[in-house]
Amino acid sequence: MFKKILIANRGEIAARITATCRELGVGSVAVHSAADSSSLHVRLADEAVNLGDGPSSENYLAQDKIIRAALDTGAEAIHPGYGFLAENAAFARAVAEAGLTFIGPSADAISAMGEKVTARELAIASQVPLAPGSDGAITSAEQIHAFGAEHGFPILVKASAGGGGRGMRRINSPADIDDALESAVREAESAFGNGEVYLERYLTNARHVEVQVFADSHGNAVYFGDRDCSVQRRHQKLIEEAPAPGLSDSLRRDMGEAAVRLAREVGYTGAGTVEFLVEGERFYFLEMNTRIQVEHPVTEMVQNIDLIAEQLRVAAGEPLSVTESGRPAQGVAIEARINAEDISGGRFIPTPGLITTIEAPTGEGLRFDAGYESGDEMQPYYDSLIGKLIAWGPDRDAAIARLREALDAMTVDGVRTTIPAAKLILDHPDFREVRFNTLWLESTVEFPEDVDDLDDTLARNEVEVSGRFYTIPFFHDVVPGAIPLAVGGAPAQPETGGTRNRNGGGRRKAKKKAFDGQITSPMQGTIIKATAEEGQNVSAGDVLFVLEAMKMENPITAPVDGTIGQVLATVGDSLAAGTLLTTLTAAEARS
């Protein structure tokens, strides 16, 4: 086993890896940007190296700096976590060339499975079923038109080097092709440094089921059960569970064996996940993630295994602790990702800012993998994941009940979160009866325009005095379609104008201020697309700008029909929350 490793990541996964290192007696080295100097993963590690200021490309993605930090601190190996450099073949190769161990598969395996076109060819060689897709990468809208004419719509355009929903766009009709291709390529280049994309026929009634595989250097390759990750927005997961509910034993076995065949075909070592789309008793290869997954805790809880520890042992040359596939799951585990996002209207807009309080429930069958603690700043430069709340139960109903109760008991103050969305999902009869697919959340679940309608806890602008509740109103200008931001970037609670019934009663609706003609930035971020032009007539809902914040593209739309005034923002501008982008004279005002 290693004496010391460097963790080339941040947030909850870096904290999670550090915890296992401590249990195994392995020293841990954190790396961090200047902005992350006081973050949780830095505080937990035995040592920390500051990689400098600037965007991620100058620190968390700076391969030379990370390898130098490992060498300077005496680390023997580097664990990449997920995201950033986790699936970067060049980084894995550079780590090995520096005399260090990369805790993951070989560079060749990463390259083969990371290039989704090559991965499809390997799946064919492994006799793993595939959904219809393009023959290689595509470069033009004309190719998408031709694919749609042959296979129909909807279609997914996907980043060849992608993962985590980045560089992926759904095309519902020919009218969507140009914008979807441009957006997917742009995001792929930003996230992975590779703008190559390909096409897949989108299955409209499929579930997203993945199989956890593991292989060592002694010839062992196994699968540790499956997970369902169908509850998604923007192709990014919100709720995951193990085992995937409602699957036949034969389907589980066939998927697991197919995943192992694929791992063997590519000469895989370490932890990996093979993702499938499932319709009825049929399954289709989606992609292979050559890293640990965000949702790995649900597998750990039903398989009674520490997958991070297994990664370290395999990388150190030891054999797998379990060498037989298909161990039955013990109970059910369900995970809710707690992200700093405002779910109002189903928009899931990032909400960076100061997290004043995080209190997660503890007890039997509960686990919280945290990336932040009370008093930490949720930076706008990184993803929105605060942590993951996981519940175990002897059966699915018990796991759902335990997670639902835990969500009620969890407190996060200072930023809005996806906790209300997780409650909605768990309470929905479709979820409880396994009547969902990858489109279900965005097409079926209704999110109120005011997220406070879902919140059965004390609002931040209410106080309790002698058992009675009083409202202390905030006075914020509210622009339709924008998120009102308070000090520190946290969303402000709307003025309620009355008291709150603690037993679940409603409260009076806030009256939004009439649109004042100003289009402002709803959060700190960078303009990556600007379509608004002075004098242009637009309709309500038209996209005027696209703002990138917390690794998400956020469209800024016209709240009313009207005419654009002077445009004050251009592509590349980094803006503070509330910055004036343009003005809009409402059509009613023109007449």
Coordinates of C-alpha atoms in Angstrom, one line a residue:
M1 CA 0.0 0.0 0.0
F2 CA 1.1 3.6 -0.7
K3 CA 2.5 5.7 2.1
K4 CA 1.2 9.0 0.6
I5 CA -0.9 10.0 -2.3
L6 CA -1.9 13.3 -3.9
I7 CA -5.5 14.0 -4.6
A8 CA -5.9 16.0 -7.8
N9 CA -9.4 17.3 -7.2
R10 CA -11.6 19.4 -4.9
G11 CA -14.9 19.4 -3.1
E12 CA -16.7 16.3 -1.8
I13 CA -14.8 13.7 -3.8
A14 CA -11.4 15.0 -2.5
A15 CA -12.8 15.0 1.1
R16 CA -14.1 11.4 0.5
I17 CA -10.8 10.1 -0.7
T18 CA -9.0 11.8 2.2
A19 CA -11.3 9.9 4.6
T20 CA -10.4 6.5 3.2
C21 CA -6.7 7.5 3.2
R22 CA -6.9 8.2 6.9
E23 CA -8.6 4.9 7.6
L24 CA -5.9 3.0 5.7
G25 CA -3.0 5.0 7.3
V26 CA -2.1 6.6 4.0
G27 CA -0.9 10.2 4.0
S28 CA -2.9 12.7 1.8
V29 CA -1.9 15.7 -0.1
A30 CA -4.5 18.2 -1.3
V31 CA -4.0 20.6 -4.2
H32 CA -6.1 23.7 -4.5
S33 CA -6.6 27.0 -6.3
A34 CA -6.1 30.3 -4.5
A35 CA -9.8 30.7 -4.3
D36 CA -10.1 27.3 -2.5
S37 CA -7.3 28.0 0.0
S38 CA -9.6 27.5 3.0
S39 CA -11.9 24.9 1.6
L40 CA -12.9 21.7 3.4
H41 CA -10.8 19.3 1.3
V42 CA -7.7 21.5 2.1
R43 CA -8.5 21.5 5.9
L44 CA -8.9 17.7 6.0
A45 CA -5.7 16.7 4.1
D46 CA -2.4 16.1 5.9
E47 CA -0.7 18.6 3.5
A48 CA -1.8 21.1 0.9
V49 CA -0.2 22.7 -2.2
N50 CA -1.5 26.0 -3.6
L51 CA -1.6 25.8 -7.4
G52 CA -2.2 29.5 -7.8
D53 CA -4.9 31.9 -8.9
G54 CA -7.0 32.0 -12.1
P55 CA -9.4 29.6 -13.8
S56 CA -9.3 25.9 -13.4
S57 CA -7.0 25.7 -16.5
E58 CA -4.3 27.3 -14.4
N59 CA -4.6 25.1 -11.3
Y60 CA -6.9 22.0 -11.2
L61 CA -6.2 21.3 -14.9
A62 CA -2.6 22.3 -14.8
Q63 CA -0.9 18.9 -15.3
D64 CA 2.7 20.0 -14.8
K65 CA 1.9 21.8 -11.6
I66 CA 0.0 18.8 -10.1
I67 CA 2.8 16.3 -11.0
R68 CA 5.4 18.7 -9.6
A69 CA 3.4 19.0 -6.3
A70 CA 3.3 15.2 -6.0
L71 CA 7.0 14.9 -6.5
D72 CA 7.8 17.8 -4.2
T73 CA 5.7 16.3 -1.4
G74 CA 6.9 12.8 -1.7
A75 CA 3.6 11.4 -2.9
E76 CA 3.8 8.0 -4.6
A77 CA 0.5 8.1 -6.5
I78 CA -2.1 10.5 -7.7
H79 CA -5.9 10.0 -7.4
P80 CA -7.8 12.1 -9.9
G81 CA -11.3 11.7 -8.3
Y82 CA -14.0 12.5 -11.0
G83 CA -14.1 15.4 -13.4
F84 CA -11.1 17.6 -14.1
L85 CA -8.3 15.3 -15.2
A86 CA -9.9 12.0 -14.1
E87 CA -10.5 10.8 -17.7
N88 CA -7.6 12.5 -19.3
A89 CA -5.3 10.0 -21.0
A90 CA -2.5 12.4 -21.4
F91 CA -2.4 13.1 -17.7
A92 CA -2.5 9.4 -16.8
R93 CA 0.5 8.9 -19.2
A94 CA 2.4 11.9 -17.8
V95 CA 1.9 10.7 -14.2
A96 CA 3.4 7.3 -15.2
E97 CA 6.3 8.9 -17.0
A98 CA 7.1 10.9 -13.9
G99 CA 7.6 7.7 -12.0
L100 CA 4.3 8.0 -10.1
T101 CA 1.2 5.7 -10.0
F102 CA -2.0 6.9 -11.6
I103 CA -4.9 5.5 -9.4
G104 CA -7.1 4.5 -12.3
P105 CA -6.9 2.6 -15.6
S106 CA -4.1 2.8 -18.1
A107 CA -3.8 5.8 -20.4
D108 CA -4.6 3.5 -23.3
A109 CA -7.9 2.3 -21.7
I110 CA -8.9 5.9 -20.8
S111 CA -8.2 7.0 -24.4
A112 CA -10.1 4.1 -25.9
M113 CA -13.2 4.4 -23.7
G114 CA -13.0 8.2 -23.5
E115 CA -13.3 8.6 -27.2
K116 CA -16.9 7.6 -27.5
V117 CA -16.6 6.7 -31.1
T118 CA -13.9 4.2 -30.3
A119 CA -15.9 3.0 -27.3
R120 CA -18.8 2.1 -29.6
E121 CA -16.4 0.0 -31.8
L122 CA -15.2 -1.8 -28.7
A123 CA -18.7 -2.5 -27.6
I124 CA -19.5 -4.1 -30.9
A125 CA -16.4 -6.3 -30.6
S126 CA -17.5 -7.3 -27.1
Q127 CA -21.0 -8.1 -28.3
V128 CA -22.6 -5.4 -26.2
P129 CA -25.9 -4.0 -27.7
L130 CA -25.8 -0.5 -29.1
A131 CA -28.4 2.1 -29.9
P132 CA -28.2 3.7 -33.4
G133 CA -25.4 6.2 -33.7
S134 CA -23.3 8.1 -36.2
D135 CA -20.4 6.4 -37.9
G136 CA -17.7 8.3 -36.2
A137 CA -17.5 12.0 -35.3
I138 CA -19.7 14.6 -37.1
T139 CA -18.7 18.1 -38.1
S140 CA -21.7 19.7 -39.8
A141 CA -25.4 20.3 -39.4
E142 CA -25.9 18.5 -42.7
Q143 CA -24.7 15.3 -41.2
I144 CA -27.3 15.7 -38.4
H145 CA -30.1 16.3 -40.9
A146 CA -29.1 13.1 -42.8
F147 CA -29.0 11.1 -39.5
G148 CA -32.4 12.4 -38.5
A149 CA -33.9 11.6 -41.9
E150 CA -32.6 8.0 -41.5
H151 CA -33.3 7.3 -37.8
G152 CA -35.8 10.0 -36.8
F153 CA -35.9 12.4 -33.9
P154 CA -35.1 13.1 -31.1
I155 CA -31.3 12.8 -31.4
L156 CA -28.5 13.4 -28.9
V157 CA -25.4 15.3 -30.0
K158 CA -22.7 14.2 -27.5
A159 CA -19.1 15.1 -26.8
S160 CA -16.7 12.4 -27.8
A161 CA -14.5 13.1 -24.8
G162 CA -17.4 13.9 -22.5
G163 CA -19.1 12.8 -19.4
G164 CA -21.4 14.1 -16.7
G165 CA -23.8 15.6 -19.2
R166 CA -21.3 18.1 -20.5
G167 CA -21.3 18.8 -24.2
M168 CA -24.6 17.0 -24.7
R169 CA -27.7 18.5 -26.4
R170 CA -31.0 17.0 -27.3
I171 CA -32.3 17.7 -30.8
N172 CA -36.1 17.4 -31.1
S173 CA -36.5 18.6 -34.6
P174 CA -34.5 19.9 -37.6
A175 CA -35.1 23.5 -36.3
D176 CA -32.9 22.7 -33.2
I177 CA -29.9 21.4 -35.1
D178 CA -27.8 24.5 -35.6
D179 CA -28.1 25.8 -32.0
A180 CA -27.6 22.4 -30.5
L181 CA -24.5 21.6 -32.5
E182 CA -22.9 25.0 -31.7
S183 CA -23.7 24.7 -28.0
A184 CA -22.5 21.1 -27.6
V185 CA -19.2 21.9 -29.4
R186 CA -18.6 25.0 -27.3
E187 CA -19.3 23.3 -24.0
A188 CA -17.2 20.2 -25.0
E189 CA -14.2 22.4 -25.8
S190 CA -14.6 24.3 -22.5
A191 CA -15.1 21.2 -20.3
F192 CA -12.7 18.8 -22.0
G193 CA -10.5 20.7 -24.4
N194 CA -11.9 18.6 -27.2
G195 CA -14.9 19.8 -29.3
E196 CA -15.4 16.5 -31.2
V197 CA -19.0 15.3 -31.1
Y198 CA -21.0 12.4 -32.4
L199 CA -24.7 11.4 -32.6
E200 CA -27.0 8.9 -31.0
R201 CA -30.7 8.1 -31.5
Y202 CA -32.4 9.3 -28.3
L203 CA -34.6 6.6 -26.7
T204 CA -37.7 8.4 -25.3
N205 CA -38.8 5.7 -22.9
A206 CA -35.5 4.4 -21.5
R207 CA -34.1 4.3 -18.1
H208 CA -30.4 5.0 -17.3
V209 CA -28.9 2.0 -15.6
E210 CA -25.2 1.6 -14.9
V211 CA -23.0 -1.3 -13.8
Q212 CA -20.0 -0.9 -11.4
V213 CA -17.0 -2.9 -12.7
F214 CA -13.6 -3.5 -11.2
A215 CA -10.5 -5.2 -12.5
D216 CA -7.1 -5.8 -11.2
S217 CA -3.7 -6.6 -12.7
H218 CA -4.0 -10.3 -11.7
G219 CA -6.6 -11.1 -14.3
N220 CA -9.7 -10.6 -12.1
A221 CA -12.6 -8.6 -13.6
V222 CA -16.0 -8.4 -11.8
Y223 CA -19.2 -6.4 -11.5
F224 CA -20.6 -5.1 -8.2
G225 CA -24.2 -4.8 -9.1
D226 CA -26.1 -1.9 -10.8
R227 CA -27.5 1.5 -10.1
D228 CA -30.4 3.5 -11.5
C229 CA -29.6 7.1 -12.4
S230 CA -32.7 8.0 -14.5
V231 CA -33.8 11.0 -12.5
Q232 CA -31.9 13.7 -14.3
R233 CA -32.1 17.4 -15.4
R234 CA -29.9 18.7 -18.2
H235 CA -28.6 15.1 -18.5
Q236 CA -27.2 15.4 -15.0
K237 CA -28.3 13.1 -12.2
L238 CA -30.2 14.2 -9.1
I239 CA -31.3 10.9 -7.5
E240 CA -29.5 7.5 -7.8
E241 CA -30.2 4.2 -6.2
A242 CA -28.8 0.7 -5.9
P243 CA -29.9 -1.8 -7.0
A244 CA -31.8 -0.5 -10.0
P245 CA -35.5 -1.3 -9.2
G246 CA -37.8 -3.5 -11.2
L247 CA -35.2 -5.3 -13.3
S248 CA -35.3 -9.1 -13.8
D249 CA -32.5 -11.3 -12.6
S250 CA -31.6 -12.2 -16.1
L251 CA -31.4 -8.6 -17.3
R252 CA -29.1 -7.7 -14.3
R253 CA -26.9 -10.7 -15.1
D254 CA -26.8 -10.0 -18.9
M255 CA -25.8 -6.3 -18.3
G256 CA -23.2 -7.2 -15.7
E257 CA -21.6 -9.8 -17.9
A258 CA -21.7 -7.4 -20.9
A259 CA -19.9 -4.8 -18.8
V260 CA -17.2 -7.2 -17.7
R261 CA -16.7 -8.3 -21.4
L262 CA -16.2 -4.7 -22.3
A263 CA -13.7 -4.2 -19.5
R264 CA -11.7 -7.2 -20.5
E265 CA -11.8 -6.2 -24.2
V266 CA -10.0 -2.9 -23.3
G267 CA -7.6 -4.4 -20.8
Y268 CA -9.1 -2.5 -18.0
T269 CA -7.8 -2.1 -14.4
G270 CA -9.3 -0.2 -11.5
A271 CA -12.9 1.1 -11.0
G272 CA -15.1 1.8 -14.0
T273 CA -18.8 2.2 -14.8
V274 CA -20.5 1.0 -17.9
E275 CA -23.7 2.9 -18.6
F276 CA -26.7 1.5 -20.4
L277 CA -30.1 2.6 -21.6
V278 CA -32.8 0.1 -20.6
E279 CA -36.2 -0.4 -22.3
G280 CA -38.1 -3.4 -21.1
E281 CA -35.9 -6.4 -21.2
R282 CA -33.5 -4.8 -23.7
F283 CA -30.4 -2.7 -22.9
Y284 CA -28.1 -0.6 -25.1
F285 CA -24.5 0.6 -24.4
L286 CA -24.3 4.3 -23.6
E287 CA -20.7 4.9 -22.5
M288 CA -18.0 3.8 -20.0
N289 CA -16.7 6.2 -17.4
T290 CA -13.1 5.3 -16.6
R291 CA -13.2 6.7 -13.0
I292 CA -15.0 6.5 -9.7
Q293 CA -18.6 7.9 -10.1
V294 CA -20.3 10.6 -8.1
E295 CA -23.0 8.0 -7.1
H296 CA -20.5 5.3 -5.9
P297 CA -21.8 5.5 -2.2
V298 CA -25.1 3.7 -3.0
T299 CA -23.1 0.7 -4.3
E300 CA -20.8 0.8 -1.3
M301 CA -23.8 0.6 1.0
V302 CA -25.5 -2.4 -0.6
Q303 CA -22.3 -4.3 -1.4
N304 CA -20.5 -3.5 1.9
I305 CA -17.3 -2.4 0.2
D306 CA -15.2 0.7 0.2
L307 CA -14.6 1.4 -3.5
I308 CA -12.0 4.0 -2.9
A309 CA -10.0 1.6 -0.7
E310 CA -10.3 -1.0 -3.5
Q311 CA -9.0 1.6 -6.0
L312 CA -5.9 2.2 -3.8
R313 CA -5.2 -1.5 -3.3
V314 CA -5.5 -2.3 -7.0
A315 CA -3.3 0.6 -8.0
A316 CA -0.7 -0.6 -5.5
G317 CA -0.7 -4.0 -7.3
E318 CA -2.8 -6.0 -4.9
P319 CA -5.6 -8.3 -6.1
L320 CA -9.3 -7.4 -5.7
S321 CA -10.8 -8.3 -2.3
V322 CA -13.8 -9.8 -4.1
T323 CA -13.2 -11.9 -7.2
E324 CA -16.7 -13.1 -8.0
S325 CA -19.3 -11.1 -9.9
G326 CA -22.9 -10.7 -9.1
R327 CA -23.0 -10.6 -5.3
P328 CA -26.6 -9.9 -4.4
A329 CA -27.4 -6.4 -3.0
Q330 CA -28.0 -6.2 0.7
G331 CA -31.0 -3.9 1.0
V332 CA -31.4 -0.7 -1.0
A333 CA -29.5 2.6 -0.9
I334 CA -30.8 5.9 -2.4
E335 CA -28.7 9.1 -2.9
A336 CA -29.9 12.7 -3.3
R337 CA -27.4 15.2 -4.6
I338 CA -27.6 18.4 -2.7
N339 CA -26.6 21.1 -5.2
A340 CA -26.5 24.9 -4.7
E341 CA -29.3 25.6 -7.2
D342 CA -32.6 27.4 -7.3
I343 CA -35.2 24.9 -8.6
S344 CA -37.9 27.5 -9.1
G345 CA -39.9 26.8 -12.2
G346 CA -37.7 23.8 -12.8
R347 CA -34.8 26.0 -14.0
F348 CA -32.1 24.7 -11.6
I349 CA -30.1 28.0 -11.6
P350 CA -26.8 27.9 -9.7
T351 CA -26.8 29.9 -6.5
P352 CA -23.2 30.6 -5.4
G353 CA -22.6 32.3 -2.1
L354 CA -21.8 31.9 1.6
I355 CA -23.2 28.8 3.2
T356 CA -23.9 30.0 6.7
T357 CA -25.2 26.6 8.0
I358 CA -25.0 23.0 7.0
E359 CA -26.5 20.4 9.4
A360 CA -26.9 16.9 8.1
P361 CA -28.9 14.3 10.1
T362 CA -27.0 11.3 11.4
G363 CA -28.1 7.9 12.5
E364 CA -28.5 4.3 11.4
G365 CA -28.5 3.9 7.6
L366 CA -27.6 7.5 6.9
R367 CA -24.5 9.0 5.3
F368 CA -23.6 12.5 4.2
D369 CA -20.6 13.0 1.9
A370 CA -19.9 16.7 2.3
G371 CA -17.8 19.1 0.2
Y372 CA -18.5 22.1 2.4
E373 CA -19.2 22.9 6.1
S374 CA -20.9 25.8 7.8
G375 CA -19.2 29.1 6.9
D376 CA -17.7 27.9 3.6
E377 CA -18.1 29.9 0.4
M378 CA -19.7 28.2 -2.6
Q379 CA -17.5 29.6 -5.3
P380 CA -19.0 30.4 -8.7
Y381 CA -16.1 28.9 -10.6
Y382 CA -16.8 25.3 -9.9
D383 CA -19.7 22.9 -10.0
S384 CA -22.7 23.3 -7.7
L385 CA -22.5 20.1 -5.7
I386 CA -22.5 20.7 -1.9
G387 CA -22.7 17.1 -0.9
K388 CA -24.6 13.8 -1.1
L389 CA -27.2 12.5 1.3
I390 CA -27.5 8.7 1.2
A391 CA -30.0 6.5 3.0
W392 CA -30.0 2.7 3.3
G393 CA -33.0 0.5 4.1
P394 CA -33.8 -3.2 4.1
D395 CA -36.1 -2.6 1.1
R396 CA -36.9 0.3 -1.3
D397 CA -39.8 1.6 0.6
A398 CA -37.8 1.8 3.8
A399 CA -34.9 3.5 2.0
I400 CA -37.2 6.1 0.5
A401 CA -38.8 6.8 3.8
R402 CA -35.5 7.2 5.6
L403 CA -34.1 9.5 2.9
R404 CA -37.3 11.6 2.9
E405 CA -37.2 12.0 6.7
A406 CA -33.5 12.9 6.5
L407 CA -34.2 15.6 3.9
D408 CA -36.7 17.1 6.2
A409 CA -34.1 17.1 9.0
M410 CA -31.3 18.6 6.8
T411 CA -30.5 22.3 7.0
V412 CA -28.6 24.3 4.5
D413 CA -28.8 28.1 4.9
G414 CA -27.3 30.9 2.8
V415 CA -27.9 29.4 -0.6
R416 CA -30.9 27.7 -2.2
T417 CA -30.5 24.0 -2.8
T418 CA -32.0 21.1 -4.6
I419 CA -33.4 19.6 -1.3
P420 CA -37.0 20.7 -2.3
A421 CA -36.6 19.0 -5.6
A422 CA -35.4 15.7 -3.9
K423 CA -38.5 15.8 -1.7
L424 CA -40.8 16.3 -4.7
I425 CA -39.2 13.4 -6.5
L426 CA -39.4 11.0 -3.5
D427 CA -43.0 11.9 -2.9
H428 CA -44.1 11.4 -6.5
P429 CA -46.2 8.3 -7.1
D430 CA -44.3 7.7 -10.4
F431 CA -41.0 7.4 -8.5
R432 CA -42.4 5.2 -5.8
E433 CA -43.9 2.9 -8.4
V434 CA -40.9 2.9 -10.7
R435 CA -42.8 4.7 -13.5
F436 CA -40.0 6.9 -14.8
N437 CA -37.4 7.3 -17.5
T438 CA -34.6 9.8 -18.3
L439 CA -37.2 12.3 -19.5
W440 CA -39.5 12.0 -16.6
L441 CA -38.2 14.7 -14.3
E442 CA -38.2 17.5 -16.9
S443 CA -41.4 16.4 -18.6
T444 CA -43.7 15.3 -15.7
V445 CA -42.6 16.8 -12.4
E446 CA -44.0 20.3 -11.8
F447 CA -41.9 22.8 -10.0
P448 CA -43.6 25.9 -8.6
E449 CA -42.3 29.3 -9.6
D450 CA -41.8 30.1 -5.9
V451 CA -39.6 27.5 -4.4
D452 CA -40.8 28.6 -0.9
D453 CA -44.1 26.9 -1.7
L454 CA -42.3 23.6 -1.2
D455 CA -40.3 24.6 1.9
D456 CA -41.9 23.5 5.2
T457 CA -39.1 24.9 7.3
L458 CA -38.8 28.4 8.8
A459 CA -38.0 30.9 6.1
R460 CA -34.8 32.9 6.6
N461 CA -36.8 36.1 6.8
E462 CA -39.1 34.8 9.6
V463 CA -38.4 34.8 13.4
E464 CA -40.1 32.9 16.2
V465 CA -40.9 34.9 19.4
S466 CA -42.8 33.1 22.2
G467 CA -44.2 30.5 19.9
R468 CA -45.5 33.0 17.3
F469 CA -43.9 33.6 13.9
Y470 CA -43.3 37.1 12.5
T471 CA -42.1 38.2 9.0
I472 CA -39.2 40.6 8.6
P473 CA -39.6 41.6 5.0
F474 CA -36.8 42.0 2.5
F475 CA -37.2 44.7 -0.1
H476 CA -35.7 43.5 -3.4
D477 CA -36.5 44.4 -6.9
V478 CA -37.7 41.2 -8.7
V479 CA -37.4 41.0 -12.4
P480 CA -39.5 38.2 -14.0
G481 CA -37.3 35.4 -15.1
A482 CA -34.4 36.5 -12.9
I483 CA -33.3 35.3 -9.5
P484 CA -33.1 38.0 -6.9
L485 CA -29.8 37.9 -5.2
A486 CA -29.0 39.1 -1.7
V487 CA -25.6 39.9 -0.2
G488 CA -23.0 37.3 -1.0
G489 CA -24.8 36.0 -4.1
A490 CA -27.4 34.1 -2.1
P491 CA -30.9 34.2 -3.4
A492 CA -33.1 36.5 -1.4
Q493 CA -36.4 35.1 0.1
P494 CA -39.4 37.0 -1.3
E495 CA -41.4 39.2 1.0
T496 CA -44.3 37.2 2.3
G497 CA -46.4 40.0 3.9
G498 CA -47.8 37.7 6.6
T499 CA -47.1 35.0 9.1
R500 CA -46.4 31.3 8.4
N501 CA -48.4 28.3 9.6
R502 CA -45.9 25.8 11.0
N503 CA -48.2 22.9 10.5
G504 CA -48.0 23.1 6.7
G505 CA -50.4 26.0 6.0
G506 CA -49.6 28.3 3.1
R507 CA -48.5 31.9 3.1
R508 CA -49.4 34.8 1.1
K509 CA -47.9 35.1 -2.4
A510 CA -45.3 37.8 -2.9
K511 CA -46.3 40.3 -5.6
K512 CA -43.5 40.7 -8.1
K513 CA -42.5 44.2 -9.1
A514 CA -43.5 45.1 -12.6
F515 CA -40.7 44.7 -15.2
D516 CA -38.6 47.9 -15.1
G517 CA -37.0 47.4 -18.5
Q518 CA -33.6 46.2 -17.3
I519 CA -32.1 42.8 -18.1
T520 CA -29.5 42.0 -15.5
S521 CA -27.1 39.1 -14.8
P522 CA -28.9 36.8 -12.3
M523 CA -25.5 35.6 -10.9
Q524 CA -21.8 36.0 -11.2
G525 CA -20.5 34.4 -14.4
T526 CA -19.1 34.7 -17.9
I527 CA -21.1 35.6 -21.0
I528 CA -20.5 32.8 -23.6
K529 CA -23.1 33.8 -26.1
A530 CA -24.9 37.0 -26.9
T531 CA -27.8 37.1 -29.4
A532 CA -29.4 40.4 -28.3
E533 CA -28.9 43.3 -30.8
E534 CA -29.9 46.9 -30.3
G535 CA -33.2 47.7 -32.0
Q536 CA -34.1 44.0 -32.2
N537 CA -37.7 43.0 -31.6
V538 CA -37.9 39.9 -29.3
S539 CA -40.7 37.8 -27.8
A540 CA -41.0 36.7 -24.2
G541 CA -38.8 33.6 -23.7
D542 CA -36.3 34.4 -26.5
V543 CA -32.7 33.8 -25.4
L544 CA -30.8 37.1 -25.2
F545 CA -27.6 35.9 -23.5
V546 CA -26.0 32.6 -22.2
L547 CA -24.2 32.9 -19.0
E548 CA -21.8 30.2 -17.8
A549 CA -21.6 29.8 -14.0
M550 CA -20.6 26.9 -11.9
K551 CA -20.0 24.7 -15.0
M552 CA -23.5 25.2 -16.2
E553 CA -24.9 27.2 -19.2
N554 CA -27.7 29.5 -18.1
P555 CA -29.9 31.2 -20.7
I556 CA -31.1 34.7 -19.9
T557 CA -34.4 35.2 -21.7
A558 CA -36.7 38.1 -22.5
P559 CA -39.4 38.3 -19.8
V560 CA -41.8 40.2 -22.1
D561 CA -42.2 41.0 -25.8
G562 CA -40.3 44.2 -26.6
T563 CA -37.4 46.0 -28.3
I564 CA -33.8 45.7 -27.3
G565 CA -32.0 48.8 -26.3
Q566 CA -28.2 49.4 -26.0
V567 CA -26.4 46.1 -25.4
L568 CA -23.8 46.4 -22.7
A569 CA -22.3 42.9 -22.5
T570 CA -20.3 40.9 -25.0
V571 CA -19.0 37.4 -25.2
G572 CA -16.1 36.8 -22.8
D573 CA -17.3 39.4 -20.2
S574 CA -17.0 38.2 -16.6
L575 CA -19.9 39.8 -14.7
A576 CA -21.0 40.3 -11.1
A577 CA -24.6 39.4 -10.1
G578 CA -26.9 42.3 -11.0
T579 CA -24.8 43.7 -13.8
L580 CA -27.0 45.5 -16.4
L581 CA -26.8 43.6 -19.7
T582 CA -29.3 45.5 -21.8
T583 CA -32.6 47.3 -21.6
L584 CA -35.9 46.1 -23.1
T585 CA -38.8 48.4 -24.0
A586 CA -41.9 46.3 -23.6
A587 CA -44.2 46.1 -26.6
E588 CA -47.1 47.5 -24.5
A589 CA -44.9 50.6 -23.7
R590 CA -44.2 51.1 -27.4
S591 CA -47.8 51.2 -28.4

